[in-house]
Amino acid sequence: MARQKKLSDAEKKLKKKEYDRKRREKMKNNTESLEKLREKERIKYLKKKEKGQVKPVFHMNARELRQKRKQWKENSKVYRNKKAIAHQNLQRIIDDTPPPSPVSVVQQIREDVAARNRRQMRRRRAILYAKIANLEKKLKNAVKLSEKYKKRYLRMKTKKTDPESPGTKVDAFLKNVNVPESVKKKLLFGEALTRDLETSYKDLGKKHEKRKNITKC
């Protein structure tokens, strides 16, 4: 097996720079990561400003301003030189790197398509899971509401069909007879009162019988 060619310091720096560039591009595409990066840089700048390491231009005197402009020119010159060297090194690496074979290109295309399909599938699955959860919640609420009205209906039905209830007795008594609503309400009140008195009398009789049995013992 051929030994891998050792990279020079310039090539390592170039690769690191390319990696940092891609990472920054990736963070720029992500709004949350970009906001974190900007906040981090802002805090870093404010700390330098508090320590006096950064001085605004409008606070500089003429001598400091000349020195600052001179420093800007030097930094610009260094940046242009570094960029030219990096471009030359990158071009040299590209020239030394053999072109990819058609098989590897096809394989890369297949892998990219498969990765894109997997991402789309994950997004669709997440959307479907969210819809299912929402439908399950709605179904649960609908079932609870249905049970509530079912119980209410059964109570009303039982109350209406009870032959001993005041309403049933009054309806039977007034069958085929038209009377004012006020009269019907009074009859209902009378029936309800009579029923309560009968129930109270029965309970009183049971208590009296229970006391007699206790006294005999």
mmCIF file with all atom_site columns, C-alpha atoms in Angstrom:
data_model
loop_
_atom_site.group_PDB
_atom_site.id
_atom_site.type_symbol
_atom_site.label_atom_id
_atom_site.label_alt_id
_atom_site.label_comp_id
_atom_site.label_asym_id
_atom_site.label_entity_id
_atom_site.label_seq_id
_atom_site.pdbx_PDB_ins_code
_atom_site.Cartn_x
_atom_site.Cartn_y
_atom_site.Cartn_z
_atom_site.occupancy
_atom_site.B_iso_or_equiv
_atom_site.pdbx_formal_charge
_atom_site.auth_seq_id
_atom_site.auth_comp_id
_atom_site.auth_asym_id
_atom_site.auth_atom_id
_atom_site.pdbx_PDB_model_num
ATOM 1   C CA . MET A 1 1   ? 0.000    0.000  0.000   1.00 0.00 ? 1   MET A CA 1
ATOM 2   C CA . ALA A 1 2   ? 1.345    3.450  -0.945  1.00 0.00 ? 2   ALA A CA 1
ATOM 3   C CA . ARG A 1 3   ? 2.211    5.673  2.008   1.00 0.00 ? 3   ARG A CA 1
ATOM 4   C CA . GLN A 1 4   ? 0.056    8.780  2.294   1.00 0.00 ? 4   GLN A CA 1
ATOM 5   C CA . LYS A 1 5   ? 1.914    11.959 1.347   1.00 0.00 ? 5   LYS A CA 1
ATOM 6   C CA . LYS A 1 6   ? 2.680    14.132 4.380   1.00 0.00 ? 6   LYS A CA 1
ATOM 7   C CA . LEU A 1 7   ? 1.153    17.595 4.163   1.00 0.00 ? 7   LEU A CA 1
ATOM 8   C CA . SER A 1 8   ? 3.302    20.687 4.601   1.00 0.00 ? 8   SER A CA 1
ATOM 9   C CA . ASP A 1 9   ? 2.497    23.424 7.133   1.00 0.00 ? 9   ASP A CA 1
ATOM 10  C CA . ALA A 1 10  ? 1.116    25.634 4.373   1.00 0.00 ? 10  ALA A CA 1
ATOM 11  C CA . GLU A 1 11  ? -1.146   22.849 3.137   1.00 0.00 ? 11  GLU A CA 1
ATOM 12  C CA . LYS A 1 12  ? -2.346   22.141 6.685   1.00 0.00 ? 12  LYS A CA 1
ATOM 13  C CA . LYS A 1 13  ? -3.158   25.823 7.191   1.00 0.00 ? 13  LYS A CA 1
ATOM 14  C CA . LEU A 1 14  ? -4.923   25.885 3.853   1.00 0.00 ? 14  LEU A CA 1
ATOM 15  C CA . LYS A 1 15  ? -7.040   22.848 4.758   1.00 0.00 ? 15  LYS A CA 1
ATOM 16  C CA . LYS A 1 16  ? -7.847   24.330 8.167   1.00 0.00 ? 16  LYS A CA 1
ATOM 17  C CA . LYS A 1 17  ? -8.818   27.605 6.533   1.00 0.00 ? 17  LYS A CA 1
ATOM 18  C CA . GLU A 1 18  ? -11.052  25.793 4.069   1.00 0.00 ? 18  GLU A CA 1
ATOM 19  C CA . TYR A 1 19  ? -12.633  23.830 6.934   1.00 0.00 ? 19  TYR A CA 1
ATOM 20  C CA . ASP A 1 20  ? -13.275  27.043 8.910   1.00 0.00 ? 20  ASP A CA 1
ATOM 21  C CA . ARG A 1 21  ? -14.761  28.682 5.819   1.00 0.00 ? 21  ARG A CA 1
ATOM 22  C CA . LYS A 1 22  ? -17.171  25.785 5.281   1.00 0.00 ? 22  LYS A CA 1
ATOM 23  C CA . ARG A 1 23  ? -18.091  25.813 8.964   1.00 0.00 ? 23  ARG A CA 1
ATOM 24  C CA . ARG A 1 24  ? -18.851  29.545 8.834   1.00 0.00 ? 24  ARG A CA 1
ATOM 25  C CA . GLU A 1 25  ? -20.922  29.071 5.674   1.00 0.00 ? 25  GLU A CA 1
ATOM 26  C CA . LYS A 1 26  ? -22.840  26.295 7.383   1.00 0.00 ? 26  LYS A CA 1
ATOM 27  C CA . MET A 1 27  ? -23.468  28.487 10.421  1.00 0.00 ? 27  MET A CA 1
ATOM 28  C CA . LYS A 1 28  ? -24.636  31.348 8.180   1.00 0.00 ? 28  LYS A CA 1
ATOM 29  C CA . ASN A 1 29  ? -27.238  29.042 6.636   1.00 0.00 ? 29  ASN A CA 1
ATOM 30  C CA . ASN A 1 30  ? -28.473  28.215 10.132  1.00 0.00 ? 30  ASN A CA 1
ATOM 31  C CA . THR A 1 31  ? -30.181  31.287 11.622  1.00 0.00 ? 31  THR A CA 1
ATOM 32  C CA . GLU A 1 32  ? -29.796  30.118 15.219  1.00 0.00 ? 32  GLU A CA 1
ATOM 33  C CA . SER A 1 33  ? -26.081  29.325 14.833  1.00 0.00 ? 33  SER A CA 1
ATOM 34  C CA . LEU A 1 34  ? -25.499  32.646 13.049  1.00 0.00 ? 34  LEU A CA 1
ATOM 35  C CA . GLU A 1 35  ? -27.135  34.569 15.892  1.00 0.00 ? 35  GLU A CA 1
ATOM 36  C CA . LYS A 1 36  ? -24.967  32.713 18.428  1.00 0.00 ? 36  LYS A CA 1
ATOM 37  C CA . LEU A 1 37  ? -21.824  33.498 16.402  1.00 0.00 ? 37  LEU A CA 1
ATOM 38  C CA . ARG A 1 38  ? -22.734  37.190 16.155  1.00 0.00 ? 38  ARG A CA 1
ATOM 39  C CA . GLU A 1 39  ? -23.513  37.350 19.874  1.00 0.00 ? 39  GLU A CA 1
ATOM 40  C CA . LYS A 1 40  ? -20.179  35.685 20.681  1.00 0.00 ? 40  LYS A CA 1
ATOM 41  C CA . GLU A 1 41  ? -18.270  38.155 18.493  1.00 0.00 ? 41  GLU A CA 1
ATOM 42  C CA . ARG A 1 42  ? -20.179  41.095 19.993  1.00 0.00 ? 42  ARG A CA 1
ATOM 43  C CA . ILE A 1 43  ? -19.347  39.995 23.569  1.00 0.00 ? 43  ILE A CA 1
ATOM 44  C CA . LYS A 1 44  ? -15.707  39.515 22.580  1.00 0.00 ? 44  LYS A CA 1
ATOM 45  C CA . TYR A 1 45  ? -15.599  43.038 21.100  1.00 0.00 ? 45  TYR A CA 1
ATOM 46  C CA . LEU A 1 46  ? -17.238  44.575 24.201  1.00 0.00 ? 46  LEU A CA 1
ATOM 47  C CA . LYS A 1 47  ? -14.721  42.861 26.502  1.00 0.00 ? 47  LYS A CA 1
ATOM 48  C CA . LYS A 1 48  ? -11.839  44.223 24.428  1.00 0.00 ? 48  LYS A CA 1
ATOM 49  C CA . LYS A 1 49  ? -13.456  47.655 24.521  1.00 0.00 ? 49  LYS A CA 1
ATOM 50  C CA . GLU A 1 50  ? -13.778  47.531 28.322  1.00 0.00 ? 50  GLU A CA 1
ATOM 51  C CA . LYS A 1 51  ? -10.102  46.599 28.648  1.00 0.00 ? 51  LYS A CA 1
ATOM 52  C CA . GLY A 1 52  ? -9.121   49.500 26.398  1.00 0.00 ? 52  GLY A CA 1
ATOM 53  C CA . GLN A 1 53  ? -7.822   47.186 23.669  1.00 0.00 ? 53  GLN A CA 1
ATOM 54  C CA . VAL A 1 54  ? -10.258  48.716 21.171  1.00 0.00 ? 54  VAL A CA 1
ATOM 55  C CA . LYS A 1 55  ? -10.540  52.467 20.728  1.00 0.00 ? 55  LYS A CA 1
ATOM 56  C CA . PRO A 1 56  ? -13.168  54.063 18.462  1.00 0.00 ? 56  PRO A CA 1
ATOM 57  C CA . VAL A 1 57  ? -11.842  56.118 15.538  1.00 0.00 ? 57  VAL A CA 1
ATOM 58  C CA . PHE A 1 58  ? -13.651  59.283 16.649  1.00 0.00 ? 58  PHE A CA 1
ATOM 59  C CA . HIS A 1 59  ? -11.771  59.125 19.994  1.00 0.00 ? 59  HIS A CA 1
ATOM 60  C CA . MET A 1 60  ? -8.327   58.979 18.314  1.00 0.00 ? 60  MET A CA 1
ATOM 61  C CA . ASN A 1 61  ? -6.078   61.972 17.874  1.00 0.00 ? 61  ASN A CA 1
ATOM 62  C CA . ALA A 1 62  ? -4.325   62.774 14.584  1.00 0.00 ? 62  ALA A CA 1
ATOM 63  C CA . ARG A 1 63  ? -1.224   60.714 15.409  1.00 0.00 ? 63  ARG A CA 1
ATOM 64  C CA . GLU A 1 64  ? -3.225   57.643 16.484  1.00 0.00 ? 64  GLU A CA 1
ATOM 65  C CA . LEU A 1 65  ? -5.395   57.946 13.380  1.00 0.00 ? 65  LEU A CA 1
ATOM 66  C CA . ARG A 1 66  ? -2.314   57.973 11.104  1.00 0.00 ? 66  ARG A CA 1
ATOM 67  C CA . GLN A 1 67  ? -0.950   54.898 12.874  1.00 0.00 ? 67  GLN A CA 1
ATOM 68  C CA . LYS A 1 68  ? -4.318   53.180 12.545  1.00 0.00 ? 68  LYS A CA 1
ATOM 69  C CA . ARG A 1 69  ? -4.489   53.874 8.803   1.00 0.00 ? 69  ARG A CA 1
ATOM 70  C CA . LYS A 1 70  ? -0.939   52.619 8.400   1.00 0.00 ? 70  LYS A CA 1
ATOM 71  C CA . GLN A 1 71  ? -1.906   49.431 10.274  1.00 0.00 ? 71  GLN A CA 1
ATOM 72  C CA . TRP A 1 72  ? -4.964   48.981 8.036   1.00 0.00 ? 72  TRP A CA 1
ATOM 73  C CA . LYS A 1 73  ? -2.794   49.253 4.924   1.00 0.00 ? 73  LYS A CA 1
ATOM 74  C CA . GLU A 1 74  ? -0.313   46.711 6.299   1.00 0.00 ? 74  GLU A CA 1
ATOM 75  C CA . ASN A 1 75  ? -3.112   44.323 7.285   1.00 0.00 ? 75  ASN A CA 1
ATOM 76  C CA . SER A 1 76  ? -4.656   44.678 3.832   1.00 0.00 ? 76  SER A CA 1
ATOM 77  C CA . LYS A 1 77  ? -1.305   43.956 2.195   1.00 0.00 ? 77  LYS A CA 1
ATOM 78  C CA . VAL A 1 78  ? -0.725   40.887 4.406   1.00 0.00 ? 78  VAL A CA 1
ATOM 79  C CA . TYR A 1 79  ? -4.258   39.658 3.663   1.00 0.00 ? 79  TYR A CA 1
ATOM 80  C CA . ARG A 1 80  ? -3.755   39.998 -0.096  1.00 0.00 ? 80  ARG A CA 1
ATOM 81  C CA . ASN A 1 81  ? -0.406   38.171 0.093   1.00 0.00 ? 81  ASN A CA 1
ATOM 82  C CA . LYS A 1 82  ? -1.898   35.354 2.175   1.00 0.00 ? 82  LYS A CA 1
ATOM 83  C CA . LYS A 1 83  ? -4.814   35.066 -0.215  1.00 0.00 ? 83  LYS A CA 1
ATOM 84  C CA . ALA A 1 84  ? -2.465   34.855 -3.211  1.00 0.00 ? 84  ALA A CA 1
ATOM 85  C CA . ILE A 1 85  ? -0.294   32.217 -1.491  1.00 0.00 ? 85  ILE A CA 1
ATOM 86  C CA . ALA A 1 86  ? -3.383   30.230 -0.482  1.00 0.00 ? 86  ALA A CA 1
ATOM 87  C CA . HIS A 1 87  ? -4.672   30.364 -4.048  1.00 0.00 ? 87  HIS A CA 1
ATOM 88  C CA . GLN A 1 88  ? -1.307   29.173 -5.384  1.00 0.00 ? 88  GLN A CA 1
ATOM 89  C CA . ASN A 1 89  ? -1.162   26.318 -2.863  1.00 0.00 ? 89  ASN A CA 1
ATOM 90  C CA . LEU A 1 90  ? -4.731   25.331 -3.625  1.00 0.00 ? 90  LEU A CA 1
ATOM 91  C CA . GLN A 1 91  ? -4.000   25.354 -7.347  1.00 0.00 ? 91  GLN A CA 1
ATOM 92  C CA . ARG A 1 92  ? -0.914   23.214 -6.751  1.00 0.00 ? 92  ARG A CA 1
ATOM 93  C CA . ILE A 1 93  ? -2.949   20.708 -4.721  1.00 0.00 ? 93  ILE A CA 1
ATOM 94  C CA . ILE A 1 94  ? -5.590   20.608 -7.449  1.00 0.00 ? 94  ILE A CA 1
ATOM 95  C CA . ASP A 1 95  ? -2.933   20.063 -10.116 1.00 0.00 ? 95  ASP A CA 1
ATOM 96  C CA . ASP A 1 96  ? -1.314   17.265 -8.082  1.00 0.00 ? 96  ASP A CA 1
ATOM 97  C CA . THR A 1 97  ? -4.632   15.550 -7.343  1.00 0.00 ? 97  THR A CA 1
ATOM 98  C CA . PRO A 1 98  ? -5.675   13.044 -10.010 1.00 0.00 ? 98  PRO A CA 1
ATOM 99  C CA . PRO A 1 99  ? -9.159   13.555 -11.471 1.00 0.00 ? 99  PRO A CA 1
ATOM 100 C CA . PRO A 1 100 ? -11.878  11.313 -10.043 1.00 0.00 ? 100 PRO A CA 1
ATOM 101 C CA . SER A 1 101 ? -12.778  8.247  -12.011 1.00 0.00 ? 101 SER A CA 1
ATOM 102 C CA . PRO A 1 102 ? -16.254  8.023  -13.601 1.00 0.00 ? 102 PRO A CA 1
ATOM 103 C CA . VAL A 1 103 ? -17.121  5.218  -11.181 1.00 0.00 ? 103 VAL A CA 1
ATOM 104 C CA . SER A 1 104 ? -16.365  7.360  -8.122  1.00 0.00 ? 104 SER A CA 1
ATOM 105 C CA . VAL A 1 105 ? -18.362  10.260 -9.596  1.00 0.00 ? 105 VAL A CA 1
ATOM 106 C CA . VAL A 1 106 ? -21.384  8.018  -10.152 1.00 0.00 ? 106 VAL A CA 1
ATOM 107 C CA . GLN A 1 107 ? -20.990  6.595  -6.653  1.00 0.00 ? 107 GLN A CA 1
ATOM 108 C CA . GLN A 1 108 ? -20.865  10.099 -5.170  1.00 0.00 ? 108 GLN A CA 1
ATOM 109 C CA . ILE A 1 109 ? -24.000  11.099 -7.081  1.00 0.00 ? 109 ILE A CA 1
ATOM 110 C CA . ARG A 1 110 ? -25.801  8.011  -5.794  1.00 0.00 ? 110 ARG A CA 1
ATOM 111 C CA . GLU A 1 111 ? -24.740  8.759  -2.225  1.00 0.00 ? 111 GLU A CA 1
ATOM 112 C CA . ASP A 1 112 ? -25.885  12.383 -2.530  1.00 0.00 ? 112 ASP A CA 1
ATOM 113 C CA . VAL A 1 113 ? -29.263  11.315 -3.926  1.00 0.00 ? 113 VAL A CA 1
ATOM 114 C CA . ALA A 1 114 ? -29.676  8.690  -1.190  1.00 0.00 ? 114 ALA A CA 1
ATOM 115 C CA . ALA A 1 115 ? -28.790  11.228 1.521   1.00 0.00 ? 115 ALA A CA 1
ATOM 116 C CA . ARG A 1 116 ? -31.270  13.741 0.082   1.00 0.00 ? 116 ARG A CA 1
ATOM 117 C CA . ASN A 1 117 ? -33.992  11.073 -0.043  1.00 0.00 ? 117 ASN A CA 1
ATOM 118 C CA . ARG A 1 118 ? -33.298  10.136 3.579   1.00 0.00 ? 118 ARG A CA 1
ATOM 119 C CA . ARG A 1 119 ? -33.598  13.766 4.672   1.00 0.00 ? 119 ARG A CA 1
ATOM 120 C CA . GLN A 1 120 ? -36.875  14.161 2.792   1.00 0.00 ? 120 GLN A CA 1
ATOM 121 C CA . MET A 1 121 ? -38.180  10.925 4.298   1.00 0.00 ? 121 MET A CA 1
ATOM 122 C CA . ARG A 1 122 ? -37.303  12.095 7.817   1.00 0.00 ? 122 ARG A CA 1
ATOM 123 C CA . ARG A 1 123 ? -39.096  15.398 7.256   1.00 0.00 ? 123 ARG A CA 1
ATOM 124 C CA . ARG A 1 124 ? -42.192  13.671 5.877   1.00 0.00 ? 124 ARG A CA 1
ATOM 125 C CA . ARG A 1 125 ? -42.183  11.176 8.745   1.00 0.00 ? 125 ARG A CA 1
ATOM 126 C CA . ALA A 1 126 ? -41.953  13.989 11.291  1.00 0.00 ? 126 ALA A CA 1
ATOM 127 C CA . ILE A 1 127 ? -44.878  15.814 9.638   1.00 0.00 ? 127 ILE A CA 1
ATOM 128 C CA . LEU A 1 128 ? -46.969  12.622 9.599   1.00 0.00 ? 128 LEU A CA 1
ATOM 129 C CA . TYR A 1 129 ? -46.199  11.897 13.269  1.00 0.00 ? 129 TYR A CA 1
ATOM 130 C CA . ALA A 1 130 ? -47.279  15.437 14.190  1.00 0.00 ? 130 ALA A CA 1
ATOM 131 C CA . LYS A 1 131 ? -50.534  15.058 12.228  1.00 0.00 ? 131 LYS A CA 1
ATOM 132 C CA . ILE A 1 132 ? -51.242  11.666 13.822  1.00 0.00 ? 132 ILE A CA 1
ATOM 133 C CA . ALA A 1 133 ? -50.647  13.078 17.311  1.00 0.00 ? 133 ALA A CA 1
ATOM 134 C CA . ASN A 1 134 ? -53.002  15.980 16.571  1.00 0.00 ? 134 ASN A CA 1
ATOM 135 C CA . LEU A 1 135 ? -55.713  13.648 15.240  1.00 0.00 ? 135 LEU A CA 1
ATOM 136 C CA . GLU A 1 136 ? -55.360  11.353 18.263  1.00 0.00 ? 136 GLU A CA 1
ATOM 137 C CA . LYS A 1 137 ? -55.788  14.342 20.562  1.00 0.00 ? 137 LYS A CA 1
ATOM 138 C CA . LYS A 1 138 ? -58.911  15.478 18.682  1.00 0.00 ? 138 LYS A CA 1
ATOM 139 C CA . LEU A 1 139 ? -60.327  11.935 18.746  1.00 0.00 ? 139 LEU A CA 1
ATOM 140 C CA . LYS A 1 140 ? -59.735  11.669 22.490  1.00 0.00 ? 140 LYS A CA 1
ATOM 141 C CA . ASN A 1 141 ? -61.536  14.974 23.089  1.00 0.00 ? 141 ASN A CA 1
ATOM 142 C CA . ALA A 1 142 ? -64.399  13.899 20.823  1.00 0.00 ? 142 ALA A CA 1
ATOM 143 C CA . VAL A 1 143 ? -64.793  10.599 22.712  1.00 0.00 ? 143 VAL A CA 1
ATOM 144 C CA . LYS A 1 144 ? -64.834  12.417 26.061  1.00 0.00 ? 144 LYS A CA 1
ATOM 145 C CA . LEU A 1 145 ? -67.447  14.852 24.772  1.00 0.00 ? 145 LEU A CA 1
ATOM 146 C CA . SER A 1 146 ? -69.534  11.995 23.381  1.00 0.00 ? 146 SER A CA 1
ATOM 147 C CA . GLU A 1 147 ? -69.437  10.147 26.720  1.00 0.00 ? 147 GLU A CA 1
ATOM 148 C CA . LYS A 1 148 ? -70.433  13.340 28.514  1.00 0.00 ? 148 LYS A CA 1
ATOM 149 C CA . TYR A 1 149 ? -73.519  13.897 26.356  1.00 0.00 ? 149 TYR A CA 1
ATOM 150 C CA . LYS A 1 150 ? -74.372  10.190 26.444  1.00 0.00 ? 150 LYS A CA 1
ATOM 151 C CA . LYS A 1 151 ? -74.479  10.213 30.256  1.00 0.00 ? 151 LYS A CA 1
ATOM 152 C CA . ARG A 1 152 ? -76.515  13.410 30.227  1.00 0.00 ? 152 ARG A CA 1
ATOM 153 C CA . TYR A 1 153 ? -78.993  11.872 27.769  1.00 0.00 ? 153 TYR A CA 1
ATOM 154 C CA . LEU A 1 154 ? -79.346  8.699  29.862  1.00 0.00 ? 154 LEU A CA 1
ATOM 155 C CA . ARG A 1 155 ? -80.000  10.752 32.996  1.00 0.00 ? 155 ARG A CA 1
ATOM 156 C CA . MET A 1 156 ? -82.644  12.790 31.221  1.00 0.00 ? 156 MET A CA 1
ATOM 157 C CA . LYS A 1 157 ? -84.205  9.673  29.715  1.00 0.00 ? 157 LYS A CA 1
ATOM 158 C CA . THR A 1 158 ? -84.318  7.887  33.080  1.00 0.00 ? 158 THR A CA 1
ATOM 159 C CA . LYS A 1 159 ? -85.765  10.924 34.758  1.00 0.00 ? 159 LYS A CA 1
ATOM 160 C CA . LYS A 1 160 ? -88.395  11.323 32.059  1.00 0.00 ? 160 LYS A CA 1
ATOM 161 C CA . THR A 1 161 ? -89.512  7.671  31.988  1.00 0.00 ? 161 THR A CA 1
ATOM 162 C CA . ASP A 1 162 ? -89.629  7.208  35.776  1.00 0.00 ? 162 ASP A CA 1
ATOM 163 C CA . PRO A 1 163 ? -93.358  6.504  36.453  1.00 0.00 ? 163 PRO A CA 1
ATOM 164 C CA . GLU A 1 164 ? -93.032  7.763  40.042  1.00 0.00 ? 164 GLU A CA 1
ATOM 165 C CA . SER A 1 165 ? -91.353  11.045 39.157  1.00 0.00 ? 165 SER A CA 1
ATOM 166 C CA . PRO A 1 166 ? -93.390  14.251 39.702  1.00 0.00 ? 166 PRO A CA 1
ATOM 167 C CA . GLY A 1 167 ? -93.105  15.183 36.037  1.00 0.00 ? 167 GLY A CA 1
ATOM 168 C CA . THR A 1 168 ? -94.476  11.841 34.841  1.00 0.00 ? 168 THR A CA 1
ATOM 169 C CA . LYS A 1 169 ? -97.370  11.956 37.298  1.00 0.00 ? 169 LYS A CA 1
ATOM 170 C CA . VAL A 1 170 ? -98.313  15.523 36.355  1.00 0.00 ? 170 VAL A CA 1
ATOM 171 C CA . ASP A 1 171 ? -98.142  14.715 32.627  1.00 0.00 ? 171 ASP A CA 1
ATOM 172 C CA . ALA A 1 172 ? -100.421 11.707 33.162  1.00 0.00 ? 172 ALA A CA 1
ATOM 173 C CA . PHE A 1 173 ? -102.831 13.771 35.266  1.00 0.00 ? 173 PHE A CA 1
ATOM 174 C CA . LEU A 1 174 ? -103.015 16.570 32.676  1.00 0.00 ? 174 LEU A CA 1
ATOM 175 C CA . LYS A 1 175 ? -103.238 14.267 29.669  1.00 0.00 ? 175 LYS A CA 1
ATOM 176 C CA . ASN A 1 176 ? -105.507 15.811 26.991  1.00 0.00 ? 176 ASN A CA 1
ATOM 177 C CA . VAL A 1 177 ? -106.058 18.828 29.284  1.00 0.00 ? 177 VAL A CA 1
ATOM 178 C CA . ASN A 1 178 ? -104.753 22.311 28.443  1.00 0.00 ? 178 ASN A CA 1
ATOM 179 C CA . VAL A 1 179 ? -103.766 24.341 31.505  1.00 0.00 ? 179 VAL A CA 1
ATOM 180 C CA . PRO A 1 180 ? -101.569 27.420 31.950  1.00 0.00 ? 180 PRO A CA 1
ATOM 181 C CA . GLU A 1 181 ? -97.872  26.856 32.580  1.00 0.00 ? 181 GLU A CA 1
ATOM 182 C CA . SER A 1 182 ? -98.173  28.426 36.036  1.00 0.00 ? 182 SER A CA 1
ATOM 183 C CA . VAL A 1 183 ? -100.736 25.778 37.033  1.00 0.00 ? 183 VAL A CA 1
ATOM 184 C CA . LYS A 1 184 ? -98.478  23.000 35.773  1.00 0.00 ? 184 LYS A CA 1
ATOM 185 C CA . LYS A 1 185 ? -95.566  24.395 37.802  1.00 0.00 ? 185 LYS A CA 1
ATOM 186 C CA . LYS A 1 186 ? -97.691  24.456 40.954  1.00 0.00 ? 186 LYS A CA 1
ATOM 187 C CA . LEU A 1 187 ? -98.763  20.854 40.380  1.00 0.00 ? 187 LEU A CA 1
ATOM 188 C CA . LEU A 1 188 ? -95.123  19.839 39.879  1.00 0.00 ? 188 LEU A CA 1
ATOM 189 C CA . PHE A 1 189 ? -94.147  21.618 43.080  1.00 0.00 ? 189 PHE A CA 1
ATOM 190 C CA . GLY A 1 190 ? -96.961  19.890 44.968  1.00 0.00 ? 190 GLY A CA 1
ATOM 191 C CA . GLU A 1 191 ? -95.986  16.446 43.651  1.00 0.00 ? 191 GLU A CA 1
ATOM 192 C CA . ALA A 1 192 ? -92.334  17.039 44.491  1.00 0.00 ? 192 ALA A CA 1
ATOM 193 C CA . LEU A 1 193 ? -93.245  18.196 48.004  1.00 0.00 ? 193 LEU A CA 1
ATOM 194 C CA . THR A 1 194 ? -95.527  15.174 48.517  1.00 0.00 ? 194 THR A CA 1
ATOM 195 C CA . ARG A 1 195 ? -92.776  12.824 47.357  1.00 0.00 ? 195 ARG A CA 1
ATOM 196 C CA . ASP A 1 196 ? -90.252  14.417 49.735  1.00 0.00 ? 196 ASP A CA 1
ATOM 197 C CA . LEU A 1 197 ? -92.686  14.140 52.660  1.00 0.00 ? 197 LEU A CA 1
ATOM 198 C CA . GLU A 1 198 ? -93.372  10.467 51.889  1.00 0.00 ? 198 GLU A CA 1
ATOM 199 C CA . THR A 1 199 ? -89.656  9.745  51.704  1.00 0.00 ? 199 THR A CA 1
ATOM 200 C CA . SER A 1 200 ? -89.011  11.577 54.989  1.00 0.00 ? 200 SER A CA 1
ATOM 201 C CA . TYR A 1 201 ? -91.878  9.689  56.688  1.00 0.00 ? 201 TYR A CA 1
ATOM 202 C CA . LYS A 1 202 ? -90.525  6.347  55.498  1.00 0.00 ? 202 LYS A CA 1
ATOM 203 C CA . ASP A 1 203 ? -87.045  7.208  56.751  1.00 0.00 ? 203 ASP A CA 1
ATOM 204 C CA . LEU A 1 204 ? -88.488  8.283  60.102  1.00 0.00 ? 204 LEU A CA 1
ATOM 205 C CA . GLY A 1 205 ? -90.416  5.016  60.404  1.00 0.00 ? 205 GLY A CA 1
ATOM 206 C CA . LYS A 1 206 ? -87.275  3.002  59.670  1.00 0.00 ? 206 LYS A CA 1
ATOM 207 C CA . LYS A 1 207 ? -85.327  4.888  62.322  1.00 0.00 ? 207 LYS A CA 1
ATOM 208 C CA . HIS A 1 208 ? -88.132  4.361  64.887  1.00 0.00 ? 208 HIS A CA 1
ATOM 209 C CA . GLU A 1 209 ? -88.252  0.621  64.106  1.00 0.00 ? 209 GLU A CA 1
ATOM 210 C CA . LYS A 1 210 ? -84.481  0.413  64.458  1.00 0.00 ? 210 LYS A CA 1
ATOM 211 C CA . ARG A 1 211 ? -84.593  2.088  67.885  1.00 0.00 ? 211 ARG A CA 1
ATOM 212 C CA . LYS A 1 212 ? -87.321  -0.325 69.077  1.00 0.00 ? 212 LYS A CA 1
ATOM 213 C CA . ASN A 1 213 ? -85.186  -3.288 68.072  1.00 0.00 ? 213 ASN A CA 1
ATOM 214 C CA . ILE A 1 214 ? -82.195  -1.853 69.900  1.00 0.00 ? 214 ILE A CA 1
ATOM 215 C CA . THR A 1 215 ? -84.319  -1.261 73.043  1.00 0.00 ? 215 THR A CA 1
ATOM 216 C CA . LYS A 1 216 ? -85.573  -4.878 73.019  1.00 0.00 ? 216 LYS A CA 1
ATOM 217 C CA . CYS A 1 217 ? -82.022  -6.161 72.892  1.00 0.00 ? 217 CYS A CA 1
#
